[in-house]
Short mmCIF file of C-alpha atoms in Angstrom, two decimals:
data_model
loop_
_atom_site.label_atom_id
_atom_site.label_comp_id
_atom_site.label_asym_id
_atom_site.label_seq_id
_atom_site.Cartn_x
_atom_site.Cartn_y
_atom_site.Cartn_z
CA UNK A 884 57.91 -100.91 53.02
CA UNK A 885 59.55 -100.72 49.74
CA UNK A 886 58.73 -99.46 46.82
CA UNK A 887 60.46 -102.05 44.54
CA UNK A 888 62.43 -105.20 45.13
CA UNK A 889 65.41 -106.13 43.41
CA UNK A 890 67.76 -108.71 42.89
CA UNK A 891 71.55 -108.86 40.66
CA UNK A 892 72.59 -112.09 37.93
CA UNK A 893 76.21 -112.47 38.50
CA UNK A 894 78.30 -115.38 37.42
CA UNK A 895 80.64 -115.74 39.71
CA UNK A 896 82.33 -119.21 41.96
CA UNK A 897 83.50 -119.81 45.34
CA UNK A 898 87.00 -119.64 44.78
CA UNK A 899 87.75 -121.40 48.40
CA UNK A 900 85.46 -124.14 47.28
CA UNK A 901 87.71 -123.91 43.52
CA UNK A 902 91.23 -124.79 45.69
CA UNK A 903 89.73 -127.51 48.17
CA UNK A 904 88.23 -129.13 44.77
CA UNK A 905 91.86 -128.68 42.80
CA UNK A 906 93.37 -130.52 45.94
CA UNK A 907 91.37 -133.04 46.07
CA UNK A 908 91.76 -133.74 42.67
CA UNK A 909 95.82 -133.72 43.33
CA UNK A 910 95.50 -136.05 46.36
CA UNK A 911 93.44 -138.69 44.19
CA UNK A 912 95.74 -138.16 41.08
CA UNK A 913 98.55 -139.24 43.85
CA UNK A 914 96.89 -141.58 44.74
CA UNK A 915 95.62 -143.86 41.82
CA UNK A 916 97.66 -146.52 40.57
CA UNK A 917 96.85 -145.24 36.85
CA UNK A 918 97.80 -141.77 36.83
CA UNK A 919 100.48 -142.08 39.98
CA UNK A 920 103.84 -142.04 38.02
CA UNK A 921 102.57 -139.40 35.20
CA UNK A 922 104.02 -136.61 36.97
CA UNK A 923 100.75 -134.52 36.55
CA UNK A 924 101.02 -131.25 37.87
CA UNK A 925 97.70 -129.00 38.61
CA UNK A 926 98.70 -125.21 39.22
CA UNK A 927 95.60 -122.58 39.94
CA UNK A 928 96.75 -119.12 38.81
CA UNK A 929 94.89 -115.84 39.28
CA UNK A 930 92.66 -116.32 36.10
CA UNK A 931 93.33 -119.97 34.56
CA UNK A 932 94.41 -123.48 35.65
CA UNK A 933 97.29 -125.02 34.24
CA UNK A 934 97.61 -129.07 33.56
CA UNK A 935 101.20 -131.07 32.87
CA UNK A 936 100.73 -134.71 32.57
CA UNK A 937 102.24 -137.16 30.17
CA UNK A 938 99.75 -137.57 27.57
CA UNK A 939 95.84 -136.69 25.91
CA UNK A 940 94.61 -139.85 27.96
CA UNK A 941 95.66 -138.75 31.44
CA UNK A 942 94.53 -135.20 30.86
CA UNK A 943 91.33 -136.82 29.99
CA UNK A 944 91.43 -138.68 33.49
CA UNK A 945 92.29 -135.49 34.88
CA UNK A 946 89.28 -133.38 33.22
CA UNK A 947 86.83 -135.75 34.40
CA UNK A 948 88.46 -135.82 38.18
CA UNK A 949 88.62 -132.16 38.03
CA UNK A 950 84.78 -131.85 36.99
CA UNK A 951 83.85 -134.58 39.62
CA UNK A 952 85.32 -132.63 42.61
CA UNK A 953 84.38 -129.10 41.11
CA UNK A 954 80.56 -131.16 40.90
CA UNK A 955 80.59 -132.15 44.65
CA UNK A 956 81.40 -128.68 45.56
CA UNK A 957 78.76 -127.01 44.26
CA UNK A 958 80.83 -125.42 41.22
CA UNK A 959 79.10 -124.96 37.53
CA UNK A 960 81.22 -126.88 35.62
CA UNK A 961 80.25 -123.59 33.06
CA UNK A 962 83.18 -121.97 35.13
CA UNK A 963 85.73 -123.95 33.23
CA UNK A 964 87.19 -122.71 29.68
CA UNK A 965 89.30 -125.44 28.30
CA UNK A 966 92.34 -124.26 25.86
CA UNK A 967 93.93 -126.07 23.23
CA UNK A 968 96.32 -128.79 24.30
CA UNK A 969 100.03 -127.98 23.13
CA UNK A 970 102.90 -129.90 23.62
CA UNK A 971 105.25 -129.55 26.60
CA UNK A 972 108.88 -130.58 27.27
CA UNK A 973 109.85 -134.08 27.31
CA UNK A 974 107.27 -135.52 25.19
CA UNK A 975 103.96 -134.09 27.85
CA UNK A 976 101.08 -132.40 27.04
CA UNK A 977 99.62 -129.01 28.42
CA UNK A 978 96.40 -127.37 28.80
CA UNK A 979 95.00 -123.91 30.26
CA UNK A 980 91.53 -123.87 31.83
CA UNK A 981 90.13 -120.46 31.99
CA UNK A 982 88.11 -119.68 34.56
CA UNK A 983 85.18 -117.73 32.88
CA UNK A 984 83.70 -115.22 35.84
CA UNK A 985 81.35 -112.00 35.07
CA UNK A 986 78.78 -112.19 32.31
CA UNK A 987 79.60 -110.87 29.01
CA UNK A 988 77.70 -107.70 27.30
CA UNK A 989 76.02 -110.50 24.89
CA UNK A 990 74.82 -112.67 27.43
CA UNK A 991 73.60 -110.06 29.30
CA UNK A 992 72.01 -108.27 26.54
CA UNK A 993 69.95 -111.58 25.88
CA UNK A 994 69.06 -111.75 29.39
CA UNK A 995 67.57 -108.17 29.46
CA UNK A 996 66.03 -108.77 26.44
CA UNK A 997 64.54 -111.99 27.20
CA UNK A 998 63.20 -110.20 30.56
CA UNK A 999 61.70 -106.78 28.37
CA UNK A 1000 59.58 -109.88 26.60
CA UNK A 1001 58.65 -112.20 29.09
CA UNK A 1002 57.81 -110.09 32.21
CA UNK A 1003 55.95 -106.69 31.58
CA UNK A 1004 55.95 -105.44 34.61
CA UNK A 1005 59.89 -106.69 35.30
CA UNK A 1006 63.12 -104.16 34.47
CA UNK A 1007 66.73 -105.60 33.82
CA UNK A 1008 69.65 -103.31 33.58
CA UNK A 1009 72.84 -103.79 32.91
CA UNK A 1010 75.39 -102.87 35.62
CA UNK A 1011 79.15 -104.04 34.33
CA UNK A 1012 79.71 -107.77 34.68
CA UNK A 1013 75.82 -108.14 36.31
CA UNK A 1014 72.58 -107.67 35.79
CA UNK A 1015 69.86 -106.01 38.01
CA UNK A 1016 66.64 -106.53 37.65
CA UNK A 1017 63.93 -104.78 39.58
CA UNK A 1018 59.93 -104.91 40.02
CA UNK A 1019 57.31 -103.84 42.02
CA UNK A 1020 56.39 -107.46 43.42
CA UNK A 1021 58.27 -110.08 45.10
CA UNK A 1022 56.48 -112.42 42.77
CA UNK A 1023 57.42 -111.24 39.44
CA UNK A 1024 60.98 -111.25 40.48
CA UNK A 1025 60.94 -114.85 41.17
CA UNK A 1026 59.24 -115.59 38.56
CA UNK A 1027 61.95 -114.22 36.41
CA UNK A 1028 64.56 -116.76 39.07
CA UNK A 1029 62.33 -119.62 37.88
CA UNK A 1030 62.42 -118.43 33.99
CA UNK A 1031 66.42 -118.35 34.02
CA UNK A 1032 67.17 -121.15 36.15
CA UNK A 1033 65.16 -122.91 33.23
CA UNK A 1034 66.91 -121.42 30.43
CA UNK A 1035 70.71 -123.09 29.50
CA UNK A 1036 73.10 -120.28 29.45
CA UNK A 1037 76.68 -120.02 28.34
CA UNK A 1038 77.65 -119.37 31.64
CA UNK A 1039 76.59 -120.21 35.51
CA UNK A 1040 74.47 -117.81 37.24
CA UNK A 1041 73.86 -117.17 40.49
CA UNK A 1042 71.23 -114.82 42.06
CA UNK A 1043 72.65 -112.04 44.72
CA UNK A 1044 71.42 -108.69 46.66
CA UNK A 1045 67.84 -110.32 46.76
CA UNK A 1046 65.83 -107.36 48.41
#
């Protein structure tokens, strides 16, 4: 048997899950007599998504179909950065939507931290974009799960390498 258990916080999103939601949200745009002659255009890049419609309102439409599909997926809607809206050509409006992945050295700093005071017998270390955290009981690891999940952080986490 082991001597210690361990588990990693990552914050990280089904990209798969990220395109069926952007189509979806394309085949409704089509779709819907409001937003069906705006033109909008959804393109998912490597890092960001990009959004051309005709105005602030139908980008607005767009945000909240984009977060509805991303919802039903089982996406944090934490994954999505939203840019400042410029102005495009021919009187349209344009927005990138970063797509935030890997928590940052603050975050996990406060996570470590927050583990160091709340769980004696609990380590967190931080490995890159992750955190590992590692105890002698099974227990005390979820406990520190159950402590997180409670907690509202800046970004989504998810819970891998649980051994």
């Amino acid at each position: 048997m082991a001597s210690t258990f361990s588990f990693d916080i990552v914050s990280d999103f089904d990209r798969q899950e990220l395109v069926n939601a952007i189509d979806q949200t394309v085949r409704e745009i089509q779709a819907r007599y409001d937003l069906k002659d705006t033109k909008t255009v959804l393109e998912l890049g490597e890092e960001s998504i990009v959004v051309n419609t005709d105005s602030e309102f139908t980008l607005d439409a767009v945000h909240t179909l984009l977060q509805t599909k991303a919802a039903k997926r089982n996406l944090s809607l934490k994954i999505f950065d939203y840019g400042k809206i410029e102005s495009a050509s021919g009187n349209r409006v344009r927005q990138e939507i970063k797509l935030k992945q890997g928590i940052s050295q603050e975050v996990a700093k406060q996570i470590t931290k927050l583990i160091r005071e709340e769980f004696k017998k609990v380590q967190g270390s931080i490995q890159g974009d992750a955190v590992r955290v590692s105890a002698k009981s099974k227990d005390d690891l979820q406990g520190v799960m159950q402590h997180l999940k409670q907690e509202d952080w800046p970004v989504a986490l998810q819970f891998t390498n649980y051994r």
